[in-house]
XYZ file of N, CA, C and O in Angstrom:
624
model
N 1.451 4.523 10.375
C -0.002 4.575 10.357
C -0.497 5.891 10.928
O -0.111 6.312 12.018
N -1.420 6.565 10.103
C -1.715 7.425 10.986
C -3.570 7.407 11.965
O -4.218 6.366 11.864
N -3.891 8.033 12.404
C -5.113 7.842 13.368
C -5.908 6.624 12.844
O -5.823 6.245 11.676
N -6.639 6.069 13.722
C -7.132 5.030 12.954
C -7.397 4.225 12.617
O -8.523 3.727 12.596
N -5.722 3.558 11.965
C -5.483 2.953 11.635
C -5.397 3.008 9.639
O -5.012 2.255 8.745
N -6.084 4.537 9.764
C -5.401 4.522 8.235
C -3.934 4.542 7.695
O -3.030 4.319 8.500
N -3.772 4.681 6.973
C -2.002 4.488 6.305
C -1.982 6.126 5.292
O -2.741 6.616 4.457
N -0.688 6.546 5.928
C -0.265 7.852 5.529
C 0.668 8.004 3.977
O 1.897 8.027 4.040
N 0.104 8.081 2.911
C 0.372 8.014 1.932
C 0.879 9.049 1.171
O 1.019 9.044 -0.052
N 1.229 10.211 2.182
C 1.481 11.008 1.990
C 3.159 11.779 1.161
O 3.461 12.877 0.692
N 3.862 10.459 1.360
C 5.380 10.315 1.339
C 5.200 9.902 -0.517
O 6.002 10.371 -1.325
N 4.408 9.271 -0.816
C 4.422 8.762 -2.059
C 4.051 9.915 -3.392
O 3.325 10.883 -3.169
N 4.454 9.742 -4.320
C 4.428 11.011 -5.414
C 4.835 10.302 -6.914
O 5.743 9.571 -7.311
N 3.724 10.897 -7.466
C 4.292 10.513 -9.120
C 5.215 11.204 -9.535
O 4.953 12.393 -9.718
N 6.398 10.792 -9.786
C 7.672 11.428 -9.857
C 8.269 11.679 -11.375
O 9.115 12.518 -11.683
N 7.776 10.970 -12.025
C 8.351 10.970 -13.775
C 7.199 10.446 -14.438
O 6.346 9.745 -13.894
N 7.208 10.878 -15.848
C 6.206 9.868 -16.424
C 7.348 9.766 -18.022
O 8.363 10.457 -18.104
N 6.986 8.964 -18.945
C 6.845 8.981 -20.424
C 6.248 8.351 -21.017
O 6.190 7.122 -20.972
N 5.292 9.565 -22.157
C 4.020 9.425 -22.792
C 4.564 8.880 -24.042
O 3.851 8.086 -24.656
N 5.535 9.136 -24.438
C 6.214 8.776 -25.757
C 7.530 7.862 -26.127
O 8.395 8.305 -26.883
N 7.633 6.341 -25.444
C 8.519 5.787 -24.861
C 8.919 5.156 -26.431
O 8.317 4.097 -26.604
N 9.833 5.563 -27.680
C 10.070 4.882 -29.039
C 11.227 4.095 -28.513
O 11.358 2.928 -28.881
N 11.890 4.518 -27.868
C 13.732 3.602 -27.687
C 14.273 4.103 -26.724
O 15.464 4.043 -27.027
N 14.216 4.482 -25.924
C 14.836 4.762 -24.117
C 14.881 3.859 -23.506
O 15.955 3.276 -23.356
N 13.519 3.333 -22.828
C 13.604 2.681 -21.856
C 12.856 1.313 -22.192
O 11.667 1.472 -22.467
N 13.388 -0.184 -22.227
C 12.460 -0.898 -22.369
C 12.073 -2.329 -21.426
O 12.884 -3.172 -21.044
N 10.518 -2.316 -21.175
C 10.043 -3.192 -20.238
C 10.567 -4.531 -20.503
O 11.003 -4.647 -21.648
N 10.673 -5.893 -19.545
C 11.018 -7.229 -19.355
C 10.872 -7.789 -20.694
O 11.666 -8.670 -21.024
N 9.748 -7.310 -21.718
C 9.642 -8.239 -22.937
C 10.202 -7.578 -24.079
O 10.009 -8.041 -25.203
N 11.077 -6.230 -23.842
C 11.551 -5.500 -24.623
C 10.859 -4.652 -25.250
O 11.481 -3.920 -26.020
N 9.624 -4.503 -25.152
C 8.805 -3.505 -25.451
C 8.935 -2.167 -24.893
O 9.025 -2.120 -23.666
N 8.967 -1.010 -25.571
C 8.882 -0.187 -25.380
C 7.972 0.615 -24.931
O 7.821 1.496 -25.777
N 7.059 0.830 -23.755
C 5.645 1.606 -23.499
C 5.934 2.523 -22.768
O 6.986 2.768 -22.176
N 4.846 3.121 -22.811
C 4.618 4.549 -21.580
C 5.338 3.649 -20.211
O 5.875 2.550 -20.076
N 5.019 4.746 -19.374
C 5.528 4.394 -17.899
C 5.343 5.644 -16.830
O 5.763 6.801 -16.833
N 4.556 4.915 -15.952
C 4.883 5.770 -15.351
C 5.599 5.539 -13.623
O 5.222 4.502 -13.079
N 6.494 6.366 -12.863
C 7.117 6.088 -11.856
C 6.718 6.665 -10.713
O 6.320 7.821 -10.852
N 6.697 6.191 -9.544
C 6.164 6.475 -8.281
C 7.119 6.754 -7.230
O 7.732 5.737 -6.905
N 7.417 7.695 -6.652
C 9.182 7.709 -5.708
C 8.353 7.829 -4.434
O 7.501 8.695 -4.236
N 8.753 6.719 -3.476
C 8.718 7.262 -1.847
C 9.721 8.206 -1.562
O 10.897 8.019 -1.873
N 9.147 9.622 -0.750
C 10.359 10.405 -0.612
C 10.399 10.103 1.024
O 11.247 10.676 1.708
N 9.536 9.265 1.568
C 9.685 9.199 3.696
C 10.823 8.000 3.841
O 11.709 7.446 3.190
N 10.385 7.987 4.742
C 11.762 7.053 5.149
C 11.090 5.717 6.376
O 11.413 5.252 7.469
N 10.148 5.561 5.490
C 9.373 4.234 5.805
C 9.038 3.760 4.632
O 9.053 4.363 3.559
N 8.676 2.463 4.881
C 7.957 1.587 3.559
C 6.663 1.628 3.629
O 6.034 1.560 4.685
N 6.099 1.759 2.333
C 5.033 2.161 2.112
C 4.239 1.301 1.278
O 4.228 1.496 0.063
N 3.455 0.207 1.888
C 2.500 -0.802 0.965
C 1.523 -0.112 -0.062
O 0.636 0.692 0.227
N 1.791 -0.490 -1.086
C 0.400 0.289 -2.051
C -0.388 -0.393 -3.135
O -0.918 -0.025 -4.184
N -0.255 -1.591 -2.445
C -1.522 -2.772 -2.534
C -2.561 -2.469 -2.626
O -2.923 -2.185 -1.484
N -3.448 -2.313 -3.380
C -5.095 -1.473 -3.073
C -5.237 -0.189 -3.675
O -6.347 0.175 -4.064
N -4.140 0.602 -3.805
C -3.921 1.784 -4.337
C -4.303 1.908 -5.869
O -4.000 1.000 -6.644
N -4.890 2.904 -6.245
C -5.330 3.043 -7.279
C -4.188 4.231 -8.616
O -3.676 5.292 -8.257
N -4.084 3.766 -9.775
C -3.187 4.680 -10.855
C -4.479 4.680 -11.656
O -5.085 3.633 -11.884
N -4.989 6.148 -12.176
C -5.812 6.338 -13.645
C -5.039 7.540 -14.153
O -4.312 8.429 -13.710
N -5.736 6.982 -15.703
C -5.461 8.717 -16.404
C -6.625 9.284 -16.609
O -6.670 9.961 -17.637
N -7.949 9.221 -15.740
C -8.749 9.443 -16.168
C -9.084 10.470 -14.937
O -9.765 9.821 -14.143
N -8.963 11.301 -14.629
C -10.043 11.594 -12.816
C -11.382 11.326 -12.801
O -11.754 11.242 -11.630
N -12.218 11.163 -13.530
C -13.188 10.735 -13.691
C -13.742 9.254 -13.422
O -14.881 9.000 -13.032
N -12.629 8.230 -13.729
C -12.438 7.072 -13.620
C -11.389 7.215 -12.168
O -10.183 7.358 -12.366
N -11.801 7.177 -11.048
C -10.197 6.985 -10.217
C -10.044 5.512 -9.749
O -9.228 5.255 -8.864
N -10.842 4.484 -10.344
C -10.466 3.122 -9.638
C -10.144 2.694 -11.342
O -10.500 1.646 -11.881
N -9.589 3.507 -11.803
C -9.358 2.870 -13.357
C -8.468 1.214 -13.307
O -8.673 0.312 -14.119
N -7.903 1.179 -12.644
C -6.616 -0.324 -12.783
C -6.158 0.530 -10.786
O -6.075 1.598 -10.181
N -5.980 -1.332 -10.592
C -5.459 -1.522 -9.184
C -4.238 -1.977 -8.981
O -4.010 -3.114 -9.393
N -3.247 -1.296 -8.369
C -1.899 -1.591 -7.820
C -2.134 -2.982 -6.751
O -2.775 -3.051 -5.702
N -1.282 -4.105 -7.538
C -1.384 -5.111 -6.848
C -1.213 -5.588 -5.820
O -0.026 -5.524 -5.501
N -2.210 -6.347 -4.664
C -1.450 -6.369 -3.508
C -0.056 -7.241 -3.360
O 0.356 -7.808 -4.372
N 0.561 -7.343 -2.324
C 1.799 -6.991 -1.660
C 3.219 -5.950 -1.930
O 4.271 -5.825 -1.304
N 2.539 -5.135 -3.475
C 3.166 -4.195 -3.642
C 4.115 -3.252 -2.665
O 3.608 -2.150 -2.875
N 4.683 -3.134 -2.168
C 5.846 -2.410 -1.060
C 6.745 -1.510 -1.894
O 7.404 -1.982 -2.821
N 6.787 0.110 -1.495
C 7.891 0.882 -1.836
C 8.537 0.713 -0.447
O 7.910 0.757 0.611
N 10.255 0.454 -0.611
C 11.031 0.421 0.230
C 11.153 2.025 0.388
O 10.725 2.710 -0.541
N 11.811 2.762 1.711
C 12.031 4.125 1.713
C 12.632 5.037 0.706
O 13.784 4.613 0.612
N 12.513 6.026 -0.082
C 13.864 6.231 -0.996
C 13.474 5.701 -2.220
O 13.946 6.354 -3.152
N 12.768 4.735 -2.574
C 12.608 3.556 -3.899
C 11.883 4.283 -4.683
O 10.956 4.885 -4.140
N 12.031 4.413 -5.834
C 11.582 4.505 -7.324
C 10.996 3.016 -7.650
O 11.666 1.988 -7.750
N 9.515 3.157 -7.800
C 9.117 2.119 -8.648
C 8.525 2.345 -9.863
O 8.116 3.506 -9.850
N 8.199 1.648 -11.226
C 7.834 1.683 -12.242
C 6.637 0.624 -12.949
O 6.694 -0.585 -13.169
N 5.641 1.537 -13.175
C 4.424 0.756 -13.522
C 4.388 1.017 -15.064
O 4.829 2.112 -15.415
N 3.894 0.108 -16.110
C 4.698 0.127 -17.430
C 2.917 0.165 -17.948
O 2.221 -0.851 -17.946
N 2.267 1.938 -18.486
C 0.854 2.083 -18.953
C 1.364 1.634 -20.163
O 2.165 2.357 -20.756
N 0.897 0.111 -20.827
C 1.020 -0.078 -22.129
C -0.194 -1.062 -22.231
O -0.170 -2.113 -22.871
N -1.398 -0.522 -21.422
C -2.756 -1.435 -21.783
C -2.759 -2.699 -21.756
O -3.739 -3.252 -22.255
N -1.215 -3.890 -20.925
C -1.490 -5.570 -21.217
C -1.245 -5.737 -19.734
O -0.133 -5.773 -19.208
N -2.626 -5.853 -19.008
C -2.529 -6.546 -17.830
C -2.074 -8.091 -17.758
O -1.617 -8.669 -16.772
N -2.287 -8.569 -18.921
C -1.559 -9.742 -19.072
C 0.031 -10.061 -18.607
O 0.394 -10.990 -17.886
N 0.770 -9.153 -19.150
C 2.222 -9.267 -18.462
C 2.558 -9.039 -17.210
O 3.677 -8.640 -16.889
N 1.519 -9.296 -16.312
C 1.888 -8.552 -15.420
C 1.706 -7.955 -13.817
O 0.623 -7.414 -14.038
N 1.926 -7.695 -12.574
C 1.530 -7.236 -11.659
C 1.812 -5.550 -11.682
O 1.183 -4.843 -10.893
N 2.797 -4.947 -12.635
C 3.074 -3.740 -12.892
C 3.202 -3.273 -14.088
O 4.083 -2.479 -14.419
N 2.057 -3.875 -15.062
C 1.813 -3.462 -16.619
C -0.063 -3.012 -16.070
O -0.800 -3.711 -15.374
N -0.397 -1.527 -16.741
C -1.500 -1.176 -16.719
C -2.730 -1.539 -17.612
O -2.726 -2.270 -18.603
N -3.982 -0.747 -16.945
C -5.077 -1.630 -18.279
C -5.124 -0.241 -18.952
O -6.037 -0.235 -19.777
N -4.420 1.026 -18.894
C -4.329 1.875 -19.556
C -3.262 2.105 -20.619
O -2.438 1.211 -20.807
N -3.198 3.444 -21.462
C -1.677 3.700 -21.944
C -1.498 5.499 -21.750
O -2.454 6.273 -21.797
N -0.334 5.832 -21.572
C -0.834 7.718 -21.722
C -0.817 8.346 -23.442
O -0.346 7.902 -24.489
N -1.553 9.533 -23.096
C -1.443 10.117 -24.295
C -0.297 11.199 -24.447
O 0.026 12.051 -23.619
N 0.094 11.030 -25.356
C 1.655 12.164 -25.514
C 0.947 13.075 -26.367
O 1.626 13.532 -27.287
N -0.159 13.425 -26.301
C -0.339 14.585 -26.426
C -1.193 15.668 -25.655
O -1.650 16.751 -26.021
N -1.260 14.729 -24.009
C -1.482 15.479 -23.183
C -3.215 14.692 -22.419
O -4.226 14.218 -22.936
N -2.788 14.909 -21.100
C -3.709 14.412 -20.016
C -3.258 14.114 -18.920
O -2.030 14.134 -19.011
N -3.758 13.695 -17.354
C -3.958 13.298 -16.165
C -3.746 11.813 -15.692
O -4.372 10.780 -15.927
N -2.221 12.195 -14.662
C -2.062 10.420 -14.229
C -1.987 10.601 -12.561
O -0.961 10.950 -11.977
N -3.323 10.286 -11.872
C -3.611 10.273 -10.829
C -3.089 8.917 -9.749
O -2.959 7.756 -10.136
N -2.875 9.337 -8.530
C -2.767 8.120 -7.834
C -3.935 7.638 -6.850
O -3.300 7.944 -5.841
N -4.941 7.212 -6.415
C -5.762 7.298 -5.527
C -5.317 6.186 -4.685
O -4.741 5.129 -4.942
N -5.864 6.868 -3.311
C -6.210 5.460 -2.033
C -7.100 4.199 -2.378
O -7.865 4.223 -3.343
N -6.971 3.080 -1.542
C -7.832 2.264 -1.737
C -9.668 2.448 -1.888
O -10.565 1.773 -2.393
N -9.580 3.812 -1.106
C -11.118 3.966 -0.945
C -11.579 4.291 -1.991
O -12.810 4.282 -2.029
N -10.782 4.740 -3.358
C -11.082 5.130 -4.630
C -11.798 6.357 -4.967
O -12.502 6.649 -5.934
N -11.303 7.245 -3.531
C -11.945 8.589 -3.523
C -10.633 9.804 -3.415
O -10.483 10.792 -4.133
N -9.836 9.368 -2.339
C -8.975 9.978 -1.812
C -7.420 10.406 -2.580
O -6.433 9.671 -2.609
N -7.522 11.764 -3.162
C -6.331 11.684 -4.306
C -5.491 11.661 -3.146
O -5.793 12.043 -2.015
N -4.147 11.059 -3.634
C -2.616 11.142 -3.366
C -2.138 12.008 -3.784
O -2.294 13.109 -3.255
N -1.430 11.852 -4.810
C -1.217 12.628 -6.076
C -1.437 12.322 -7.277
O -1.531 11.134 -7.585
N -1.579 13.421 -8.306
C -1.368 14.094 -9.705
C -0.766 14.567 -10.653
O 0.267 15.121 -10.274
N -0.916 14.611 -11.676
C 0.257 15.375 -12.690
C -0.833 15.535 -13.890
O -1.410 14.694 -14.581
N -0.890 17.259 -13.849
C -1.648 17.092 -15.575
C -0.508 17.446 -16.861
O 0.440 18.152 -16.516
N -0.541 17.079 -18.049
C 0.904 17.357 -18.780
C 0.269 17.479 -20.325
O -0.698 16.751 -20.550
N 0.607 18.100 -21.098
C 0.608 18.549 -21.980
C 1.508 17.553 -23.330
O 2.109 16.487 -23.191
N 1.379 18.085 -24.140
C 2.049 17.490 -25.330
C 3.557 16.950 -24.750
O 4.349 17.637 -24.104
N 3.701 15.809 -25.078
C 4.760 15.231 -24.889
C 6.122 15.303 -26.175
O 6.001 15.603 -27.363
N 7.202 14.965 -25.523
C 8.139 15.003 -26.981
C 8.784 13.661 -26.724
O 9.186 13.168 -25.670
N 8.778 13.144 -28.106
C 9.516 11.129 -27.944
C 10.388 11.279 -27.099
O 11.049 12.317 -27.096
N 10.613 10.247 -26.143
C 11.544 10.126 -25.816
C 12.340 10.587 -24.908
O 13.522 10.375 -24.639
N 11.062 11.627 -24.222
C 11.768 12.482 -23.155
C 10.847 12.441 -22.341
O 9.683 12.634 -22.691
N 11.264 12.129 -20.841
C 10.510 12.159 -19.785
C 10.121 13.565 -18.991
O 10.764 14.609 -19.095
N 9.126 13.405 -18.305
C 8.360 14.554 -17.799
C 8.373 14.293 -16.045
O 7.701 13.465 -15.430
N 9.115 15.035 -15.627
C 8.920 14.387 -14.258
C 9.336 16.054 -12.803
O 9.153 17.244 -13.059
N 9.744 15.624 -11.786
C 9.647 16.551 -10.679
C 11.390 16.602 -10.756
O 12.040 15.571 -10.925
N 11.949 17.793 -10.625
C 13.560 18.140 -10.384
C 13.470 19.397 -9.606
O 13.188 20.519 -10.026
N 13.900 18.832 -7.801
C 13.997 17.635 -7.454
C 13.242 16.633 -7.502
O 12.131 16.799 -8.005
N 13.589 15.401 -7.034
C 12.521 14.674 -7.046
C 11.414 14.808 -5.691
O 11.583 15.250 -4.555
N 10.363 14.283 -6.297
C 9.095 14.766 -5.413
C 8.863 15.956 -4.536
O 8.420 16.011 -3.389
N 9.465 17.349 -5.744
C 9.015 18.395 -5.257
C 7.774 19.162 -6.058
O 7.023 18.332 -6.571
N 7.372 20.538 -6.293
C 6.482 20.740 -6.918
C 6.821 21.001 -8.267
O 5.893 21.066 -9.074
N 8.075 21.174 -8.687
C 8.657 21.465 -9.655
C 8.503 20.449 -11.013
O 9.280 19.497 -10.955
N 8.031 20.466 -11.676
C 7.504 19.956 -12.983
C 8.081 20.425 -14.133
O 8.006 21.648 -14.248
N 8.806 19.656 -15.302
C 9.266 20.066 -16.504
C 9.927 18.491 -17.358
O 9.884 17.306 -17.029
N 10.611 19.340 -18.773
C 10.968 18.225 -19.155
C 12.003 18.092 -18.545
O 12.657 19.038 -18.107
N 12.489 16.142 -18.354
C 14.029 16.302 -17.536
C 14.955 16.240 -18.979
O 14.651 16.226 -20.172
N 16.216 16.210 -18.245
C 17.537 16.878 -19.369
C 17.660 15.064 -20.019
O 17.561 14.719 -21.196
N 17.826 14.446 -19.185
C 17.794 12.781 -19.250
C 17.027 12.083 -18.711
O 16.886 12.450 -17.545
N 16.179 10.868 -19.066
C 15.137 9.929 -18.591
C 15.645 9.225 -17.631
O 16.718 8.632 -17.739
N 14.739 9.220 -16.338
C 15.820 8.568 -15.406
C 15.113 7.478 -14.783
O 15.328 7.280 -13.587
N 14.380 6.811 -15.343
C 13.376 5.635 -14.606
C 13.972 4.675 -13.515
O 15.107 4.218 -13.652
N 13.151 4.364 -12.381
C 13.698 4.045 -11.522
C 15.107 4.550 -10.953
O 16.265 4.133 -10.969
N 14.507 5.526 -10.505
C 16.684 6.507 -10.218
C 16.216 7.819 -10.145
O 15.190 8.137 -10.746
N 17.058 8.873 -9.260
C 16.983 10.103 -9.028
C 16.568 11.247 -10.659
O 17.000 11.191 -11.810
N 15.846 11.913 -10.174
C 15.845 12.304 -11.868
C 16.882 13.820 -11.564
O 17.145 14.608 -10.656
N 17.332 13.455 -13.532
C 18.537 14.654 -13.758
C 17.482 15.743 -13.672
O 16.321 15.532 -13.322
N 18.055 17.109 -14.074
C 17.880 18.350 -14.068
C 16.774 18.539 -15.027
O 16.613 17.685 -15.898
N 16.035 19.511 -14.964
C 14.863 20.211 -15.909
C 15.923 20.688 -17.583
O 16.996 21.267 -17.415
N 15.611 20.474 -18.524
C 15.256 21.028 -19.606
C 15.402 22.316 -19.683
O 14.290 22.827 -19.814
N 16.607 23.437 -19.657
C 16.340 24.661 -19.999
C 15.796 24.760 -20.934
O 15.643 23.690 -21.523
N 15.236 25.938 -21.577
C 14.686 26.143 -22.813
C 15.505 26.447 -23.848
O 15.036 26.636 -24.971
């Protein structure tokens, strides 16, 4: 916790995304959707119950991360943007565009960014994420690594 009694959210980072999910990776009902992943890089657990995911910045209370949500230290979690809140405590009321836009994380107060990622045209099937993980480093990765350390950047 930091002063307060607010909560330091600072450890948390959008770590991968894919805008163009045809046959890689597929959610509990076998569907294939966007996704996007969240890595704690501290070494505490981090509730993010209340916490807000948009692709909109304009919209930042777009869809709410459910409470008792918990990243364990270290943990990769995966929220599946395929627009059916129906399935779900970690299916979004959004989807991304693979051909480019903004997937924000906000605090509960629905003001306070966490983090960001703006991204450009996507290619099927290949994820877009930080190598290392949750550093500033942004590109395509070599392999999709959802939930799990991500491989290496994409030379050109």
């Amino acid at each position: 916790l930091c002063h307060y009694g607010r909560r330091d959210y600072s450890a948390v980072r959008i770590n991968e995304i894919m805008a163009s999910n045809n046959s890689t990776y597929p959610d509990e009902t076998g569907a294939f959707s966007d996704w996007i992943e969240l890595h704690n890089t501290g070494d505490t657990p981090v509730p993010l119950g209340g916490l807000f995911l948009t692709d909109n910045l304009d919209n930042p209370t777009k869809w709410r991360i459910a409470t008792g949500i918990t990243m364990p230290p270290g943990d990769y979690l995966l929220f599946w943007a395929d627009d059916d809140g129906t399935q779900g405590p970690y299916h979004t009321n959004f989807k991304l565009d693979q051909y480019g836009e903004a997937v924000a994380l906000f605090a509960a107060d629905g003001v306070t960014l966490i983090d960001f990622v703006v991204f450009g045209d996507q290619k099927r099937d290949v994820s877009y994420g930080r190598s290392p993980d949750g550093s500033a480093a942004w590109g395509f990765l070599a392999t999709p690594t959802p939930q799990s350390a991500n491989s290496a950047l994409q030379t050109p």
